[in-house]
């Protein structure tokens, strides 16, 4: 988000987003009340957004401060929405202001964001023609990896592996364990000079923080052949998935990564962005194939749920409870 206004729909609400001269983020209802022209097609002057149709001016707090055709302001205030900026992310609160609680933002220290010794990379954004729940289901069941993401070495290990659950204060966590040989992918990720022989023990950790954020990761090594402890060069790389519903059947999908090795390595940044974008695009293609048939299919045929769906079903119930509590 910069000074130039951008338009974005969240929860069926059109918004205009921009920054004040001091750099503070602003989120305002994005349709001018005069003739319903999108404010994102206007311009920013000072801390205000000016409608590109008739020049109505709205200050950062939403107040209409100028109507050029009559040389006055108006006793009107455009709705605005609180935004909290932490590190590279802006968190918007679309609900009741009295219930606003910044402490609901997921704990960044879980995945190193903004922490010393960690590197942020691979930011990307897609608009998915599918409901957010389909993305969440996809991330809570990784047994699709060897089929949908067939190009990733070692994906067969995800077909069936030991898994345990943890109820944490801030997340619902899944931990899968397995063994992994070195591969060409590891060369690109950790560097060929750090190759090991045999099979390393590793974990796959998935944290569901709420419907807006899920953390997954590249293999987190727990034991490496020939080493008493895991070398720091075989560090952790976390992948963050931000799901923001655009409408009931479309979703903003934000992604980025954090890592504690090869800090500032532009070559790895480029590799990770290409790899991450390819994987997300494969997920999106699957979800956009499901969305058009989902409603009709569930009326004809009951959804077949298997053991691997257990975590996704638990998360669905959590989201239902959140929706009931909000209502």
XYZ file of N, CA, C and O in Angstrom, residues 44-190:
588
model
N -5.127 11.146 -4.158
C -4.869 11.512 -2.768
C -4.217 12.893 -2.742
O -3.251 13.142 -3.466
N -4.771 13.786 -1.925
C -4.207 15.122 -1.708
C -4.012 15.297 -0.210
O -4.980 15.259 0.550
N -2.772 15.501 0.213
C -2.520 15.588 1.645
C -2.872 14.267 2.298
O -2.383 13.214 1.907
N -3.782 14.320 3.267
C -4.239 13.103 3.934
C -5.624 12.685 3.471
O -6.226 11.776 4.047
N -6.134 13.340 2.433
C -7.507 13.101 1.989
C -7.527 12.403 0.631
O -6.580 12.487 -0.160
N -8.635 11.730 0.345
C -8.871 11.168 -0.974
C -9.924 12.036 -1.659
O -10.919 12.439 -1.050
N -9.680 12.344 -2.925
C -10.558 13.223 -3.694
C -11.213 12.406 -4.798
O -10.531 11.748 -5.597
N -12.532 12.440 -4.846
C -13.270 11.690 -5.847
C -12.917 12.189 -7.248
O -12.877 13.399 -7.508
N -12.686 11.268 -8.159
C -12.296 11.621 -9.517
C -13.454 12.022 -10.414
O -13.236 12.328 -11.592
N -14.674 12.045 -9.882
C -15.848 12.392 -10.705
C -16.258 13.852 -10.510
O -16.319 14.628 -11.466
N -16.512 14.269 -9.254
C -16.934 15.646 -8.983
C -16.088 16.341 -7.920
O -16.443 17.420 -7.459
N -14.972 15.712 -7.535
C -14.026 16.384 -6.652
C -14.383 16.420 -5.183
O -13.733 17.136 -4.417
N -15.376 15.657 -4.746
C -15.680 15.606 -3.317
C -14.434 15.113 -2.579
O -13.780 14.171 -3.007
N -14.151 15.754 -1.438
C -12.935 15.456 -0.686
C -13.283 14.807 0.652
O -14.155 15.300 1.387
N -12.607 13.700 0.959
C -12.854 12.986 2.209
C -11.537 12.846 2.967
O -10.562 12.299 2.445
N -11.531 13.366 4.197
C -10.330 13.305 5.009
C -10.085 11.873 5.500
O -10.938 11.000 5.353
N -8.929 11.640 6.108
C -8.557 10.291 6.513
C -9.534 9.694 7.527
O -9.660 8.471 7.619
N -10.237 10.564 8.285
C -11.224 10.052 9.237
C -12.604 9.888 8.605
O -13.581 9.571 9.288
N -12.695 10.136 7.275
C -13.938 9.951 6.550
C -14.790 11.196 6.368
O -15.753 11.183 5.590
N -14.457 12.284 7.062
C -15.289 13.484 6.980
C -15.204 14.123 5.596
O -14.117 14.271 5.033
N -16.360 14.502 5.054
C -16.402 15.207 3.771
C -16.038 16.668 4.027
O -16.796 17.415 4.652
N -14.860 17.080 3.539
C -14.342 18.412 3.857
C -14.513 19.414 2.724
O -14.274 20.608 2.914
N -14.902 18.954 1.529
C -15.055 19.896 0.411
C -15.974 19.325 -0.657
O -15.868 18.154 -1.032
N -16.900 20.218 -1.116
C -17.743 19.949 -2.286
C -17.507 21.111 -3.240
O -18.082 22.196 -3.077
N -16.625 20.989 -4.221
C -16.226 22.121 -5.069
C -17.382 22.853 -5.735
O -17.344 24.095 -5.861
N -18.418 22.159 -6.135
C -19.514 22.804 -6.878
C -20.286 23.809 -6.045
O -20.937 24.702 -6.599
N -20.225 23.679 -4.706
C -20.945 24.637 -3.869
C -20.049 25.328 -2.859
O -20.534 26.125 -2.041
N -18.747 25.061 -2.936
C -17.801 25.770 -2.082
C -17.966 25.510 -0.607
O -17.650 26.372 0.212
N -18.482 24.348 -0.249
C -18.682 24.019 1.156
C -18.176 22.603 1.425
O -17.765 21.883 0.522
N -18.282 22.240 2.682
C -18.090 20.843 3.060
C -19.484 20.244 3.251
O -20.474 20.825 2.808
N -19.563 19.088 3.896
C -20.866 18.477 4.145
C -20.852 17.814 5.517
O -19.819 17.335 5.980
N -21.996 17.788 6.157
C -22.110 17.111 7.448
C -22.241 15.621 7.231
O -23.225 15.009 7.660
N -21.253 15.059 6.571
C -21.305 13.642 6.192
C -19.954 13.016 6.481
O -18.913 13.651 6.283
N -19.986 11.773 6.931
C -18.737 11.067 7.222
C -18.753 9.707 6.537
O -19.675 8.910 6.742
N -17.759 9.488 5.719
C -17.611 8.209 5.021
C -17.109 7.154 6.027
O -16.235 7.450 6.847
N -17.656 5.938 6.023
C -17.177 4.918 6.946
C -15.686 4.616 6.745
O -15.201 4.558 5.618
N -14.968 4.466 7.842
C -13.574 4.046 7.800
C -13.408 2.817 8.697
O -14.257 2.526 9.543
N -12.296 2.126 8.517
C -12.062 0.860 9.220
C -10.677 0.893 9.849
O -9.703 1.290 9.189
N -10.559 0.473 11.119
C -9.250 0.500 11.784
C -8.247 -0.419 11.082
O -8.587 -1.522 10.649
N -7.015 0.059 10.975
C -5.926 -0.720 10.398
C -4.751 -0.688 11.360
O -4.361 0.378 11.835
N -4.190 -1.862 11.650
C -2.983 -1.968 12.469
C -1.879 -2.485 11.568
O -2.013 -3.545 10.948
N -0.780 -1.733 11.476
C 0.351 -2.150 10.655
C 1.435 -2.705 11.557
O 1.919 -2.027 12.463
N 1.804 -3.972 11.296
C 2.883 -4.609 12.036
C 3.823 -5.267 11.043
O 3.440 -6.209 10.347
N 5.046 -4.758 10.992
C 5.999 -5.270 10.024
C 5.479 -5.038 8.612
O 4.946 -3.966 8.293
N 5.581 -6.036 7.746
C 5.150 -5.852 6.353
C 3.661 -6.080 6.135
O 3.195 -6.029 5.003
N 2.905 -6.318 7.211
C 1.488 -6.646 7.073
C 0.601 -5.562 7.665
O 0.920 -4.966 8.699
N -0.525 -5.326 6.997
C -1.572 -4.457 7.525
C -2.780 -5.326 7.873
O -3.254 -6.098 7.034
N -3.282 -5.180 9.093
C -4.429 -5.937 9.568
C -5.619 -4.993 9.674
O -5.562 -3.989 10.377
N -6.698 -5.317 8.991
C -7.881 -4.461 8.988
C -8.981 -5.104 9.819
O -9.160 -6.330 9.794
N -9.695 -4.283 10.561
C -10.811 -4.761 11.391
C -12.109 -4.275 10.756
O -12.374 -3.080 10.700
N -12.915 -5.229 10.267
C -14.147 -4.889 9.556
C -15.381 -4.976 10.448
O -16.492 -4.669 10.011
N -15.197 -5.392 11.693
C -16.348 -5.631 12.561
C -16.634 -4.492 13.507
O -16.255 -3.337 13.288
N -17.323 -4.819 14.593
C -17.720 -3.868 15.628
C -16.460 -3.267 16.256
O -15.615 -3.977 16.794
N -16.347 -1.947 16.213
C -15.157 -1.279 16.761
C -14.983 -1.555 18.248
O -13.863 -1.570 18.765
N -16.096 -1.771 18.966
C -15.996 -2.018 20.401
C -15.314 -3.350 20.708
O -14.856 -3.571 21.831
N -15.260 -4.230 19.709
C -14.645 -5.543 19.902
C -13.234 -5.614 19.328
O -12.606 -6.670 19.359
N -12.738 -4.486 18.818
C -11.398 -4.453 18.250
C -10.361 -4.807 19.309
O -10.325 -4.211 20.383
N -9.505 -5.783 19.011
C -8.474 -6.210 19.947
C -7.221 -6.572 19.162
O -7.129 -7.661 18.602
N -6.231 -5.676 19.099
C -4.997 -5.981 18.358
C -4.273 -7.221 18.844
O -3.473 -7.807 18.114
N -4.544 -7.662 20.075
C -3.895 -8.868 20.587
C -4.379 -10.126 19.866
O -3.792 -11.204 20.043
N -5.438 -10.007 19.057
C -5.908 -11.141 18.268
C -5.013 -11.399 17.061
O -5.103 -12.456 16.437
N -4.142 -10.451 16.735
C -3.202 -10.661 15.629
C -2.268 -11.815 16.007
O -1.754 -11.858 17.124
N -2.067 -12.780 15.116
C -1.225 -13.940 15.440
C 0.172 -13.530 15.909
O 0.705 -12.498 15.487
N 0.772 -14.337 16.782
C 2.089 -13.999 17.349
C 3.213 -14.185 16.337
O 3.506 -15.296 15.907
N 3.841 -13.090 15.957
C 4.885 -13.124 14.940
C 6.094 -13.959 15.357
O 6.808 -14.496 14.505
N 6.345 -14.061 16.665
C 7.535 -14.801 17.082
C 7.393 -16.293 16.805
O 8.387 -17.029 16.839
N 6.187 -16.781 16.505
C 6.008 -18.185 16.114
C 6.739 -18.509 14.821
O 7.182 -19.637 14.609
N 6.836 -17.514 13.942
C 7.429 -17.765 12.623
C 8.487 -16.738 12.248
O 8.843 -16.591 11.087
N 8.989 -16.012 13.220
C 10.149 -15.162 13.004
C 9.902 -13.837 12.324
O 10.859 -13.089 12.079
N 8.655 -13.493 12.039
C 8.403 -12.243 11.313
C 8.764 -11.046 12.189
O 8.275 -10.897 13.306
N 9.646 -10.211 11.657
C 10.072 -9.032 12.394
C 11.054 -9.316 13.511
O 11.390 -8.414 14.281
N 11.543 -10.562 13.592
C 12.466 -10.938 14.652
C 13.911 -10.884 14.138
O 14.174 -11.154 12.972
N 14.834 -10.556 15.027
C 16.241 -10.518 14.654
C 16.701 -11.907 14.226
O 16.354 -12.919 14.839
N 17.486 -11.956 13.146
C 17.990 -13.228 12.659
C 17.055 -13.936 11.695
O 17.317 -15.084 11.317
N 16.001 -13.237 11.276
C 15.051 -13.812 10.326
C 14.916 -12.890 9.122
O 15.030 -11.666 9.235
N 14.622 -13.496 7.969
C 14.539 -12.770 6.702
C 13.151 -12.965 6.094
O 12.638 -14.079 6.023
N 12.539 -11.868 5.655
C 11.215 -11.862 5.017
C 11.394 -11.882 3.503
O 12.226 -11.146 2.967
N 10.619 -12.731 2.801
C 10.761 -12.795 1.343
C 9.496 -13.341 0.704
O 8.558 -13.763 1.377
N 9.507 -13.335 -0.635
C 8.540 -14.064 -1.458
C 7.103 -13.578 -1.316
O 6.156 -14.364 -1.427
N 6.899 -12.290 -1.101
C 5.525 -11.781 -0.993
C 4.795 -11.943 -2.317
O 5.329 -11.633 -3.379
N 3.559 -12.455 -2.255
C 2.743 -12.625 -3.457
C 1.275 -12.491 -3.103
O 0.882 -12.588 -1.928
N 0.446 -12.250 -4.125
C -0.991 -12.033 -3.921
C -1.759 -12.560 -5.119
O -1.408 -12.283 -6.264
N -2.797 -13.336 -4.840
C -3.689 -13.842 -5.871
C -5.128 -13.549 -5.454
O -5.437 -13.488 -4.264
N -5.995 -13.388 -6.439
C -7.431 -13.370 -6.171
C -7.980 -14.696 -6.682
O -7.885 -15.005 -7.871
N -8.518 -15.485 -5.762
C -8.969 -16.837 -6.062
C -10.478 -16.826 -6.282
O -11.221 -16.289 -5.455
N -10.931 -17.422 -7.362
C -12.359 -17.527 -7.636
C -12.925 -18.733 -6.900
O -13.356 -19.724 -7.488
N -12.886 -18.640 -5.595
C -13.357 -19.711 -4.729
C -13.445 -19.220 -3.307
O -12.753 -18.273 -2.914
N -14.302 -19.841 -2.516
C -14.506 -19.432 -1.128
C -13.256 -19.713 -0.291
O -12.485 -20.644 -0.565
N -13.083 -18.929 0.761
C -11.894 -19.046 1.602
C -11.803 -20.415 2.266
O -10.704 -20.933 2.482
N -12.940 -21.024 2.598
C -12.917 -22.311 3.281
C -12.213 -23.381 2.460
O -11.563 -24.274 3.012
N -12.298 -23.304 1.131
C -11.623 -24.285 0.288
C -10.102 -24.168 0.419
O -9.388 -25.172 0.407
N -9.608 -22.949 0.541
C -8.177 -22.752 0.765
C -7.756 -23.307 2.118
O -6.704 -23.942 2.250
N -8.577 -23.083 3.128
C -8.256 -23.552 4.471
C -8.251 -25.072 4.504
O -7.334 -25.696 5.054
N -9.271 -25.699 3.909
C -9.306 -27.167 3.830
C -8.042 -27.702 3.173
O -7.441 -28.688 3.612
N -7.629 -27.044 2.093
C -6.452 -27.467 1.334
C -5.185 -27.448 2.191
O -4.364 -28.354 2.135
N -5.049 -26.420 3.018
C -3.837 -26.267 3.820
C -3.817 -27.163 5.056
O -2.748 -27.471 5.578
N -4.997 -27.593 5.516
C -5.051 -28.446 6.689
C -4.879 -29.924 6.348
O -4.748 -30.757 7.238
N -4.887 -30.276 5.072
C -4.692 -31.662 4.642
C -3.626 -31.679 3.547
O -3.918 -31.382 2.385
N -2.401 -32.031 3.923
C -1.283 -31.969 2.987
C -1.068 -33.280 2.225
O -0.062 -33.428 1.530
N -2.007 -34.222 2.332
C -1.853 -35.467 1.581
C -2.030 -35.260 0.079
O -1.799 -36.184 -0.704
N -2.395 -34.039 -0.317
C -2.514 -33.759 -1.757
C -1.154 -33.454 -2.398
O -1.055 -33.393 -3.626
N -0.116 -33.287 -1.586
C 1.179 -32.855 -2.136
C 1.712 -33.732 -3.268
O 2.089 -33.203 -4.323
N 1.775 -35.066 -3.125
C 2.374 -35.852 -4.211
C 1.537 -35.907 -5.477
O 2.025 -36.358 -6.514
N 0.307 -35.428 -5.422
C -0.577 -35.488 -6.579
C -0.723 -34.117 -7.238
O -0.452 -33.944 -8.432
N -1.094 -33.122 -6.444
C -1.264 -31.774 -6.998
C 0.086 -31.102 -7.221
O 0.291 -30.389 -8.208
N 1.031 -31.337 -6.320
C 2.364 -30.726 -6.411
C 3.388 -31.820 -6.704
O 4.392 -31.978 -5.990
N 3.140 -32.539 -7.758
C 3.936 -33.710 -8.114
C 5.395 -33.394 -8.395
O 6.262 -34.265 -8.333
N 5.698 -32.122 -8.695
C 7.063 -31.770 -9.069
C 8.000 -31.641 -7.875
O 9.216 -31.514 -8.050
N 7.466 -31.667 -6.629
C 8.297 -31.467 -5.449
C 8.915 -32.799 -5.027
O 8.190 -33.749 -4.743
N 10.241 -32.913 -4.970
C 10.873 -34.159 -4.522
C 10.454 -34.505 -3.099
O 10.299 -33.616 -2.255
N 10.259 -35.785 -2.834
C 9.919 -36.229 -1.485
C 8.458 -36.107 -1.130
O 8.061 -36.402 0.006
N 7.626 -35.689 -2.087
C 6.209 -35.511 -1.802
C 5.502 -36.786 -1.406
O 4.508 -36.757 -0.668
N 6.006 -37.941 -1.880
C 5.374 -39.213 -1.551
C 5.335 -39.452 -0.044
O 4.471 -40.181 0.450
N 6.252 -38.841 0.666
C 6.285 -39.029 2.122
C 5.047 -38.454 2.796
O 4.740 -38.801 3.940
N 4.322 -37.568 2.099
C 3.149 -36.930 2.690
C 1.877 -37.740 2.496
O 0.824 -37.372 3.004
N 1.951 -38.850 1.740
C 0.742 -39.641 1.504
C 0.135 -40.118 2.816
O -1.073 -40.078 3.009
N 0.974 -40.613 3.699
C 0.518 -41.092 5.003
C 1.701 -41.040 5.945
O 2.716 -41.693 5.728
N 1.598 -40.236 6.978
C 2.705 -40.113 7.918
C 2.150 -39.880 9.319
O 1.008 -39.429 9.477
N 2.934 -40.211 10.348
C 2.475 -39.971 11.719
C 2.126 -38.497 11.920
O 2.799 -37.598 11.395
N 1.064 -38.245 12.678
C 0.628 -36.871 12.907
C 0.108 -36.756 14.332
O -0.564 -37.647 14.838
N 0.452 -35.650 14.976
C -0.114 -35.374 16.291
C -0.649 -33.948 16.324
O -0.242 -33.104 15.523
N -1.559 -33.698 17.225
C -2.205 -32.396 17.339
C -1.829 -31.742 18.658
O -1.604 -32.428 19.657
N -1.776 -30.429 18.646
C -1.540 -29.662 19.869
C -2.528 -28.507 19.935
O -2.706 -27.768 18.959
N -3.187 -28.359 21.074
C -4.048 -27.205 21.318
C -3.210 -26.151 22.025
O -2.861 -26.306 23.189
N -2.866 -25.109 21.308
C -2.031 -24.056 21.860
C -2.897 -22.850 22.202
O -4.046 -22.742 21.758
N -2.337 -21.937 22.963
C -3.100 -20.751 23.360
C -3.511 -19.922 22.152
O -4.621 -19.393 22.098
N -2.638 -19.850 21.148
C -2.913 -18.971 20.009
C -3.134 -19.717 18.697
O -3.377 -19.079 17.678
N -3.018 -21.058 18.695
C -3.200 -21.776 17.440
C -3.593 -23.224 17.697
O -3.382 -23.770 18.791
N -4.137 -23.836 16.663
C -4.354 -25.278 16.611
C -3.248 -25.819 15.728
O -3.137 -25.441 14.563
N -2.389 -26.692 16.279
C -1.164 -27.107 15.593
C -1.210 -28.586 15.207
O -1.637 -29.432 16.002
N -0.737 -28.861 13.992
C -0.515 -30.225 13.525
C 0.977 -30.412 13.314
O 1.640 -29.544 12.734
N 1.492 -31.537 13.769
C 2.902 -31.860 13.576
C 2.987 -33.226 12.905
O 2.534 -34.233 13.459
N 3.530 -33.236 11.692
C 3.754 -34.481 10.967
C 5.254 -34.760 10.969
O 6.064 -33.830 10.901
N 5.633 -36.018 11.022
C 7.047 -36.374 11.077
C 7.387 -37.359 9.964
O 6.528 -38.094 9.473
N 8.642 -37.339 9.551
C 9.079 -38.255 8.505
C 10.581 -38.227 8.342
O 11.306 -37.597 9.128
N 11.068 -38.931 7.330
C 12.497 -38.979 7.015
C 12.696 -38.533 5.575
O 11.836 -38.779 4.720
N 13.813 -37.887 5.322
C 14.008 -37.244 4.024
C 15.437 -37.426 3.526
O 16.392 -37.093 4.237
N 15.609 -37.942 2.291
C 16.944 -37.968 1.689
C 17.267 -36.597 1.093
O 16.373 -35.766 0.893
N 18.520 -36.372 0.811
C 18.902 -35.123 0.139
C 18.435 -35.175 -1.311
O 18.370 -36.243 -1.919
N 18.068 -34.026 -1.867
C 17.589 -33.969 -3.248
C 18.097 -32.695 -3.912
O 18.684 -31.821 -3.260
N 17.814 -32.580 -5.199
C 18.199 -31.367 -5.922
C 17.473 -30.150 -5.378
O 18.005 -29.031 -5.418
N 16.261 -30.343 -4.877
C 15.522 -29.237 -4.252
C 16.282 -28.714 -3.041
O 16.369 -27.501 -2.821
N 16.842 -29.633 -2.252
C 17.633 -29.224 -1.092
C 18.863 -28.421 -1.513
O 19.284 -27.492 -0.818
N 19.456 -28.797 -2.670
C 20.585 -28.024 -3.191
C 20.197 -26.561 -3.354
O 20.943 -25.655 -2.976
N 19.017 -26.332 -3.954
C 18.552 -24.969 -4.210
C 18.173 -24.242 -2.917
O 18.380 -23.036 -2.792
N 17.612 -24.997 -1.973
C 17.107 -24.363 -0.762
C 18.211 -24.107 0.263
O 18.375 -22.995 0.766
N 18.982 -25.144 0.617
C 19.975 -25.021 1.683
C 21.416 -24.971 1.182
O 22.316 -24.628 1.941
